[in-house]
Amino acid sequence: MSVLVTGGAGYIGSHMVWRLLDAGEKVVVIDRLSTGFDWAVPSEANLVVGDIGDPDTVGAVLREHAVQSVFHFAGSIVVPESVTDPLGYYLNNTVKSRALIEACVDAGVPHFIFSSTAAVYGTPETAETVSEDAALHPESPYGTSKLMTETMLRDAASAHPLTYACLRYFNVAGADPAGRTGQSTRDATHLIKVATQAALSKRPFMQVFGADYPTPDGTCIRDYIHVTDLVEAHYLALQHLRSGGDNLVANCGYGHGHSVLEVVDVVKRVSGSDFEVRMADRRAGDAVTIVANADRIRESLAWTPRYDDLEKIVTHALKWEEALSRRNT
Ligand code: UDP
């Protein structure tokens, strides 16, 4: 019996593959390598280069590998891109997820764990933390495309023998502490990735998008979660479903945030590089503060994060960025 990881050649998926292998699970990956890399998939896992929207490919993998659980990471993740290419996002994230879920139902796969996002909430109504019961008002096709998949899973699970978890990620960062994988995506736009690239002179400067927000230092606040803690939450969710636990929709964050300037300071301190930081205009669509209420995941899965420390997140991200330079990617 195997576990299927879609998008296993990507950032979070490749960490999941390592976590499963570390636990002695058999793993098969489906990834079309549009943004991921075949070298990111450990050789102990089976890599099938293919599309999750293709029922023949997925059906064959589910049968041949006797898949009992699916982690679904494959998808498009750039919010501004989803605004200019909404139909592309609904195809990749919604239509293809529907095909994948149907293939799983047809094959009788019992457990499905889905990579969702805090973008399903849109701008939080208060500056407090966001709980799972908050209103769902996605403000981009990206957020909507993910929410639609959550809805399909909910309805499919009430009609068929399928249990599921939807994990809503806040700002995922960092890399495998053992240095086996990390964020390798080309042209990444995320803050910690960009700042570590500036620290290593891979870009001449970085920009801070808006310093006039109503926060203590004027910059936006986010809840940065280490990818290893995130992946651990997925593994716990799998164990929960395997032992007969109920369907679960849960936030993945630490419950406290850091401003953009705090992140920049930590990257400068950890790297020892005083790279140039330019103040720039606000970026369209940025909410002021997005911080998780993480009570549910802590309570329902006994999740105890090990890397709730911005210095550790940055240290691991920086180490991976250095390793990528040697790889010439
Ligand atoms: N940000 C920034 N400069 C960058 C990238 C991001 O100032 O080069 C800010 C961005 O405006 C937001 C925060 O950092 O306030 C986190 O952005 P990111 O793109 O990492 O994640 P998001 O919260 O948008 O998913």
GROMACS .gro file of C-alpha atoms and ligand atoms in nm:
model
  354
    1MET     CA    1   0.000   0.000   0.000
    2SER     CA    2   0.125   0.346  -0.087
    3VAL     CA    3   0.060   0.709  -0.017
    4LEU     CA    4   0.016   0.933  -0.322
    5VAL     CA    5   0.163   1.284  -0.309
    6THR     CA    6   0.049   1.509  -0.594
    7GLY     CA    7   0.292   1.794  -0.654
    8GLY     CA    8   0.560   1.596  -0.474
    9ALA     CA    9   0.834   1.759  -0.683
   10GLY     CA   10   0.740   2.102  -0.551
   11TYR     CA   11   0.827   2.295  -0.237
   12ILE     CA   12   0.587   2.163   0.025
   13GLY     CA   13   0.519   1.833  -0.153
   14SER     CA   14   0.886   1.735  -0.153
   15HIS     CA   15   0.906   1.794   0.223
   16MET     CA   16   0.597   1.573   0.262
   17VAL     CA   17   0.761   1.297   0.060
   18TRP     CA   18   1.067   1.303   0.288
   19ARG     CA   19   0.848   1.298   0.600
   20LEU     CA   20   0.655   0.996   0.474
   21LEU     CA   21   0.971   0.810   0.376
   22ASP     CA   22   1.121   0.889   0.718
   23ALA     CA   23   0.813   0.721   0.869
   24GLY     CA   24   0.866   0.410   0.656
   25GLU     CA   25   0.571   0.474   0.422
   26LYS     CA   26   0.574   0.375   0.055
   27VAL     CA   27   0.531   0.686  -0.158
   28VAL     CA   28   0.429   0.755  -0.516
   29VAL     CA   29   0.439   1.106  -0.662
   30ILE     CA   30   0.243   1.246  -0.955
   31ASP     CA   31   0.389   1.571  -1.081
   32ARG     CA   32   0.396   1.716  -1.430
   33LEU     CA   33   0.714   1.910  -1.345
   34SER     CA   34   0.572   2.244  -1.459
   35THR     CA   35   0.722   2.421  -1.158
   36GLY     CA   36   0.872   2.131  -0.962
   37PHE     CA   37   1.197   1.942  -1.025
   38ASP     CA   38   1.253   1.570  -1.069
   39TRP     CA   39   1.568   1.597  -0.855
   40ALA     CA   40   1.353   1.717  -0.565
   41VAL     CA   41   1.187   1.375  -0.544
   42PRO     CA   42   1.397   1.130  -0.343
   43SER     CA   43   1.491   0.816  -0.532
   44GLU     CA   44   1.314   0.600  -0.270
   45ALA     CA   45   0.980   0.740  -0.395
   46ASN     CA   46   0.822   0.650  -0.728
   47LEU     CA   47   0.786   0.952  -0.955
   48VAL     CA   48   0.517   0.944  -1.223
   49VAL     CA   49   0.546   1.245  -1.453
   50GLY     CA   50   0.186   1.319  -1.542
   51ASP     CA   51  -0.117   1.534  -1.491
   52ILE     CA   52  -0.354   1.497  -1.196
   53GLY     CA   53  -0.637   1.598  -1.430
   54ASP     CA   54  -0.585   1.288  -1.642
   55PRO     CA   55  -0.807   1.010  -1.502
   56ASP     CA   56  -0.618   0.736  -1.688
   57THR     CA   57  -0.284   0.832  -1.535
   58VAL     CA   58  -0.429   0.878  -1.187
   59GLY     CA   59  -0.645   0.564  -1.202
   60ALA     CA   60  -0.346   0.352  -1.306
   61VAL     CA   61  -0.130   0.493  -1.025
   62LEU     CA   62  -0.402   0.439  -0.765
   63ARG     CA   63  -0.446   0.076  -0.873
   64GLU     CA   64  -0.087  -0.023  -0.939
   65HIS     CA   65   0.041   0.125  -0.614
   66ALA     CA   66  -0.261   0.027  -0.403
   67VAL     CA   67  -0.296   0.387  -0.285
   68GLN     CA   68  -0.487   0.426   0.041
   69SER     CA   69  -0.417   0.793   0.113
   70VAL     CA   70  -0.368   1.100  -0.102
   71PHE     CA   71  -0.191   1.424  -0.018
   72HIS     CA   72  -0.293   1.679  -0.279
   73PHE     CA   73  -0.038   1.961  -0.319
   74ALA     CA   74  -0.035   2.005  -0.697
   75GLY     CA   75  -0.174   2.342  -0.800
   76SER     CA   76  -0.099   2.701  -0.892
   77ILE     CA   77  -0.018   2.936  -0.606
   78VAL     CA   78   0.053   3.291  -0.721
   79VAL     CA   79  -0.229   3.522  -0.619
   80PRO     CA   80  -0.166   3.809  -0.871
   81GLU     CA   81  -0.128   3.555  -1.152
   82SER     CA   82  -0.468   3.413  -1.062
   83VAL     CA   83  -0.617   3.760  -1.112
   84THR     CA   84  -0.482   3.785  -1.467
   85ASP     CA   85  -0.543   3.418  -1.551
   86PRO     CA   86  -0.852   3.314  -1.354
   87LEU     CA   87  -0.956   3.040  -1.594
   88GLY     CA   88  -0.609   2.886  -1.578
   89TYR     CA   89  -0.641   2.878  -1.199
   90TYR     CA   90  -0.989   2.729  -1.205
   91LEU     CA   91  -0.858   2.463  -1.444
   92ASN     CA   92  -0.546   2.373  -1.247
   93ASN     CA   93  -0.683   2.407  -0.896
   94THR     CA   94  -1.051   2.327  -0.928
   95VAL     CA   95  -1.126   2.128  -1.243
   96LYS     CA   96  -0.823   1.903  -1.203
   97SER     CA   97  -0.888   1.858  -0.833
   98ARG     CA   98  -1.237   1.746  -0.922
   99ALA     CA   99  -1.093   1.486  -1.161
  100LEU     CA  100  -0.849   1.369  -0.893
  101ILE     CA  101  -1.120   1.340  -0.628
  102GLU     CA  102  -1.341   1.146  -0.869
  103ALA     CA  103  -1.056   0.906  -0.951
  104CYS     CA  104  -1.004   0.855  -0.576
  105VAL     CA  105  -1.374   0.790  -0.517
  106ASP     CA  106  -1.382   0.546  -0.810
  107ALA     CA  107  -1.079   0.360  -0.674
  108GLY     CA  108  -1.218   0.358  -0.319
  109VAL     CA  109  -0.930   0.560  -0.170
  110PRO     CA  110  -1.034   0.618   0.192
  111HIS     CA  111  -0.831   0.927   0.294
  112PHE     CA  112  -0.762   1.260   0.123
  113ILE     CA  113  -0.559   1.551   0.263
  114PHE     CA  114  -0.581   1.879   0.078
  115SER     CA  115  -0.344   2.172   0.065
  116SER     CA  116  -0.571   2.473   0.122
  117THR     CA  117  -0.494   2.830   0.211
  118ALA     CA  118  -0.572   3.122   0.439
  119ALA     CA  119  -0.670   3.302   0.117
  120VAL     CA  120  -1.014   3.142   0.157
  121TYR     CA  121  -1.084   3.402   0.428
  122GLY     CA  122  -0.995   3.713   0.228
  123THR     CA  123  -0.919   4.017   0.440
  124PRO     CA  124  -1.001   3.929   0.800
  125GLU     CA  125  -1.280   4.139   0.948
  126THR     CA  126  -1.081   4.214   1.262
  127ALA     CA  127  -0.712   4.255   1.335
  128GLU     CA  128  -0.738   3.957   1.568
  129THR     CA  129  -0.642   3.606   1.466
  130VAL     CA  130  -0.859   3.424   1.210
  131SER     CA  131  -1.033   3.106   1.318
  132GLU     CA  132  -1.183   2.842   1.090
  133ASP     CA  133  -1.530   2.975   1.169
  134ALA     CA  134  -1.452   3.316   1.019
  135ALA     CA  135  -1.645   3.423   0.711
  136LEU     CA  136  -1.512   3.281   0.385
  137HIS     CA  137  -1.466   3.567   0.139
  138PRO     CA  138  -1.176   3.484  -0.092
  139GLU     CA  139  -1.057   3.794  -0.278
  140SER     CA  140  -0.875   3.626  -0.563
  141PRO     CA  141  -0.945   3.347  -0.808
  142TYR     CA  142  -0.667   3.159  -0.628
  143GLY     CA  143  -0.857   3.166  -0.297
  144THR     CA  144  -1.185   3.084  -0.468
  145SER     CA  145  -1.032   2.797  -0.663
  146LYS     CA  146  -0.910   2.641  -0.336
  147LEU     CA  147  -1.237   2.701  -0.155
  148MET     CA  148  -1.425   2.530  -0.437
  149THR     CA  149  -1.208   2.224  -0.389
  150GLU     CA  150  -1.278   2.227  -0.015
  151THR     CA  151  -1.649   2.232  -0.099
  152MET     CA  152  -1.618   1.944  -0.346
  153LEU     CA  153  -1.436   1.737  -0.087
  154ARG     CA  154  -1.698   1.808   0.177
  155ASP     CA  155  -1.979   1.699  -0.055
  156ALA     CA  156  -1.794   1.399  -0.199
  157ALA     CA  157  -1.713   1.282   0.153
  158SER     CA  158  -2.078   1.291   0.253
  159ALA     CA  159  -2.179   1.089  -0.052
  160HIS     CA  160  -1.894   0.835  -0.059
  161PRO     CA  161  -1.677   0.644   0.186
  162LEU     CA  162  -1.403   0.908   0.195
  163THR     CA  163  -1.262   1.104   0.487
  164TYR     CA  164  -1.062   1.421   0.437
  165ALA     CA  165  -0.866   1.703   0.592
  166CYS     CA  166  -0.834   2.053   0.447
  167LEU     CA  167  -0.533   2.233   0.592
  168ARG     CA  168  -0.538   2.608   0.543
  169TYR     CA  169  -0.183   2.737   0.525
  170PHE     CA  170  -0.070   3.078   0.639
  171ASN     CA  171   0.280   3.190   0.522
  172VAL     CA  172   0.492   2.881   0.467
  173ALA     CA  173   0.869   2.933   0.474
  174GLY     CA  174   1.198   2.771   0.567
  175ALA     CA  175   1.341   2.442   0.446
  176ASP     CA  176   1.420   2.091   0.562
  177PRO     CA  177   1.656   2.130   0.861
  178ALA     CA  178   1.860   1.837   0.725
  179GLY     CA  179   1.908   2.027   0.397
  180ARG     CA  180   1.746   1.762   0.177
  181THR     CA  181   1.494   1.993   0.009
  182GLY     CA  182   1.366   2.350   0.017
  183GLN     CA  183   1.194   2.623  -0.182
  184SER     CA  184   1.343   2.593  -0.531
  185THR     CA  185   1.072   2.756  -0.743
  186ARG     CA  186   1.204   2.993  -1.008
  187ASP     CA  187   1.095   3.358  -0.993
  188ALA     CA  188   0.955   3.316  -0.643
  189THR     CA  189   0.786   3.624  -0.498
  190HIS     CA  190   0.750   3.530  -0.131
  191LEU     CA  191   0.911   3.756   0.124
  192ILE     CA  192   1.157   3.521   0.298
  193LYS     CA  193   1.270   3.368  -0.031
  194VAL     CA  194   1.323   3.712  -0.186
  195ALA     CA  195   1.508   3.842   0.122
  196THR     CA  196   1.744   3.542   0.134
  197GLN     CA  197   1.816   3.590  -0.236
  198ALA     CA  198   1.903   3.956  -0.170
  199ALA     CA  199   2.125   3.846   0.119
  200LEU     CA  200   2.316   3.615  -0.115
  201SER     CA  201   2.342   3.885  -0.387
  202LYS     CA  202   2.118   3.686  -0.621
  203ARG     CA  203   1.921   4.007  -0.659
  204PRO     CA  204   2.064   4.358  -0.627
  205PHE     CA  205   1.803   4.479  -0.374
  206MET     CA  206   1.464   4.394  -0.236
  207GLN     CA  207   1.152   4.602  -0.191
  208VAL     CA  208   0.919   4.651   0.102
  209PHE     CA  209   0.568   4.690  -0.034
  210GLY     CA  210   0.414   4.960   0.183
  211ALA     CA  211   0.541   5.111   0.508
  212ASP     CA  212   0.232   5.315   0.585
  213TYR     CA  213   0.002   5.042   0.715
  214PRO     CA  214  -0.164   5.078   1.056
  215THR     CA  215   0.085   4.846   1.232
  216PRO     CA  216   0.360   4.932   1.484
  217ASP     CA  217   0.630   4.971   1.215
  218GLY     CA  218   0.397   5.045   0.923
  219THR     CA  219   0.452   4.713   0.740
  220CYS     CA  220   0.218   4.416   0.699
  221ILE     CA  221   0.207   4.133   0.950
  222ARG     CA  222   0.197   3.763   0.857
  223ASP     CA  223   0.207   3.430   1.042
  224TYR     CA  224   0.519   3.252   0.907
  225ILE     CA  225   0.512   2.875   0.960
  226HIS     CA  226   0.814   2.648   0.911
  227VAL     CA  227   0.751   2.399   0.631
  228THR     CA  228   0.866   2.110   0.854
  229ASP     CA  229   0.601   2.192   1.115
  230LEU     CA  230   0.345   2.223   0.836
  231VAL     CA  231   0.431   1.883   0.697
  232GLU     CA  232   0.416   1.733   1.045
  233ALA     CA  233   0.057   1.862   1.074
  234HIS     CA  234  -0.022   1.674   0.751
  235TYR     CA  235   0.126   1.354   0.884
  236LEU     CA  236  -0.075   1.387   1.204
  237ALA     CA  237  -0.388   1.451   0.996
  238LEU     CA  238  -0.323   1.126   0.809
  239GLN     CA  239  -0.288   0.933   1.135
  240HIS     CA  240  -0.607   1.097   1.261
  241LEU     CA  241  -0.803   0.987   0.953
  242ARG     CA  242  -0.648   0.641   0.954
  243SER     CA  243  -0.757   0.586   1.312
  244GLY     CA  244  -1.116   0.676   1.223
  245GLY     CA  245  -1.103   1.047   1.308
  246ASP     CA  246  -1.360   1.291   1.172
  247ASN     CA  247  -1.313   1.512   0.870
  248LEU     CA  248  -1.108   1.816   0.961
  249VAL     CA  249  -1.070   2.170   0.834
  250ALA     CA  250  -0.788   2.342   1.021
  251ASN     CA  251  -0.561   2.644   1.004
  252CYS     CA  252  -0.187   2.589   0.989
  253GLY     CA  253   0.000   2.877   1.148
  254TYR     CA  254   0.157   2.958   1.483
  255GLY     CA  255  -0.093   3.215   1.604
  256HIS     CA  256   0.140   3.513   1.607
  257GLY     CA  257   0.287   3.729   1.338
  258HIS     CA  258   0.591   3.926   1.223
  259SER     CA  259   0.607   4.243   1.022
  260VAL     CA  260   0.791   4.267   0.690
  261LEU     CA  261   1.063   4.481   0.852
  262GLU     CA  262   1.108   4.229   1.133
  263VAL     CA  263   1.161   3.958   0.875
  264VAL     CA  264   1.412   4.175   0.686
  265ASP     CA  265   1.603   4.244   1.011
  266VAL     CA  266   1.624   3.875   1.095
  267VAL     CA  267   1.747   3.789   0.744
  268LYS     CA  268   2.014   4.061   0.770
  269ARG     CA  269   2.123   3.943   1.114
  270VAL     CA  270   2.133   3.572   1.029
  271SER     CA  271   2.307   3.623   0.694
  272GLY     CA  272   2.541   3.900   0.808
  273SER     CA  273   2.456   4.083   0.484
  274ASP     CA  274   2.341   4.444   0.484
  275PHE     CA  275   2.160   4.418   0.148
  276GLU     CA  276   1.975   4.713   0.003
  277VAL     CA  277   1.608   4.747   0.098
  278ARG     CA  278   1.393   4.993  -0.096
  279MET     CA  279   1.063   5.124   0.032
  280ALA     CA  280   0.800   5.081  -0.239
  281ASP     CA  281   0.430   5.139  -0.286
  282ARG     CA  282   0.174   4.905  -0.138
  283ARG     CA  283   0.120   4.586  -0.338
  284ALA     CA  284  -0.235   4.545  -0.466
  285GLY     CA  285  -0.442   4.304  -0.265
  286ASP     CA  286  -0.227   4.285   0.050
  287ALA     CA  287  -0.425   4.263   0.375
  288VAL     CA  288  -0.270   4.446   0.672
  289THR     CA  289  -0.254   4.155   0.914
  290ILE     CA  290  -0.324   3.785   0.863
  291VAL     CA  291  -0.254   3.565   1.164
  292ALA     CA  292  -0.400   3.221   1.236
  293ASN     CA  293  -0.598   3.113   1.533
  294ALA     CA  294  -0.427   2.774   1.556
  295ASP     CA  295  -0.621   2.629   1.850
  296ARG     CA  296  -0.806   2.371   1.645
  297ILE     CA  297  -0.502   2.199   1.496
  298ARG     CA  298  -0.318   2.202   1.828
  299GLU     CA  299  -0.614   2.047   2.005
  300SER     CA  300  -0.749   1.802   1.748
  301LEU     CA  301  -0.412   1.666   1.630
  302ALA     CA  302  -0.195   1.739   1.937
  303TRP     CA  303   0.028   1.930   1.696
  304THR     CA  304   0.330   2.074   1.875
  305PRO     CA  305   0.544   2.288   1.648
  306ARG     CA  306   0.922   2.252   1.679
  307TYR     CA  307   1.036   2.548   1.471
  308ASP     CA  308   0.819   2.836   1.592
  309ASP     CA  309   1.116   3.069   1.569
  310LEU     CA  310   1.174   3.317   1.286
  311GLU     CA  311   1.553   3.283   1.320
  312LYS     CA  312   1.533   2.909   1.261
  313ILE     CA  313   1.301   2.956   0.964
  314VAL     CA  314   1.538   3.208   0.809
  315THR     CA  315   1.849   3.003   0.891
  316HIS     CA  316   1.708   2.700   0.711
  317ALA     CA  317   1.581   2.906   0.417
  318LEU     CA  318   1.922   3.069   0.380
  319LYS     CA  319   2.103   2.736   0.396
  320TRP     CA  320   1.882   2.599   0.120
  321GLU     CA  321   1.928   2.910  -0.094
  322GLU     CA  322   2.305   2.861  -0.065
  323ALA     CA  323   2.269   2.495  -0.164
  324LEU     CA  324   2.064   2.602  -0.468
  325SER     CA  325   2.347   2.832  -0.579
  326ARG     CA  326   2.582   2.534  -0.582
  327ARG     CA  327   2.324   2.340  -0.783
  328ASN     CA  328   2.305   2.631  -1.028
  329THR     CA  329   1.923   2.633  -1.038
  330UDP     N1  330   0.657   4.155   0.066
  330UDP     C1  331   0.747   4.259   0.050
  330UDP     N2  332   0.848   4.245  -0.042
  330UDP     C2  333   0.862   4.132  -0.118
  330UDP     C3  334   0.771   4.025  -0.101
  330UDP     C4  335   0.668   4.040  -0.008
  330UDP     O1  336   0.736   4.364   0.115
  330UDP     O2  337   0.955   4.127  -0.201
  330UDP     C5  338   0.549   4.168   0.166
  330UDP     C6  339   0.410   4.157   0.106
  330UDP     O3  340   0.367   4.282   0.059
  330UDP     C7  341   0.330   4.106   0.226
  330UDP     C8  342   0.431   4.018   0.302
  330UDP     O4  343   0.560   4.059   0.256
  330UDP     O5  344   0.295   4.213   0.310
  330UDP     C9  345   0.415   3.870   0.274
  330UDP     O6  346   0.407   3.853   0.133
  330UDP     P1  347   0.428   3.713   0.061
  330UDP     O7  348   0.423   3.737  -0.085
  330UDP     O8  349   0.549   3.645   0.116
  330UDP     O9  350   0.304   3.625   0.110
  330UDP     P2  351   0.145   3.655   0.108
  330UDP    O10  352   0.112   3.699   0.247
  330UDP    O11  353   0.117   3.758   0.004
  330UDP    O12  354   0.086   3.522   0.075
   0.00000   0.00000   0.00000
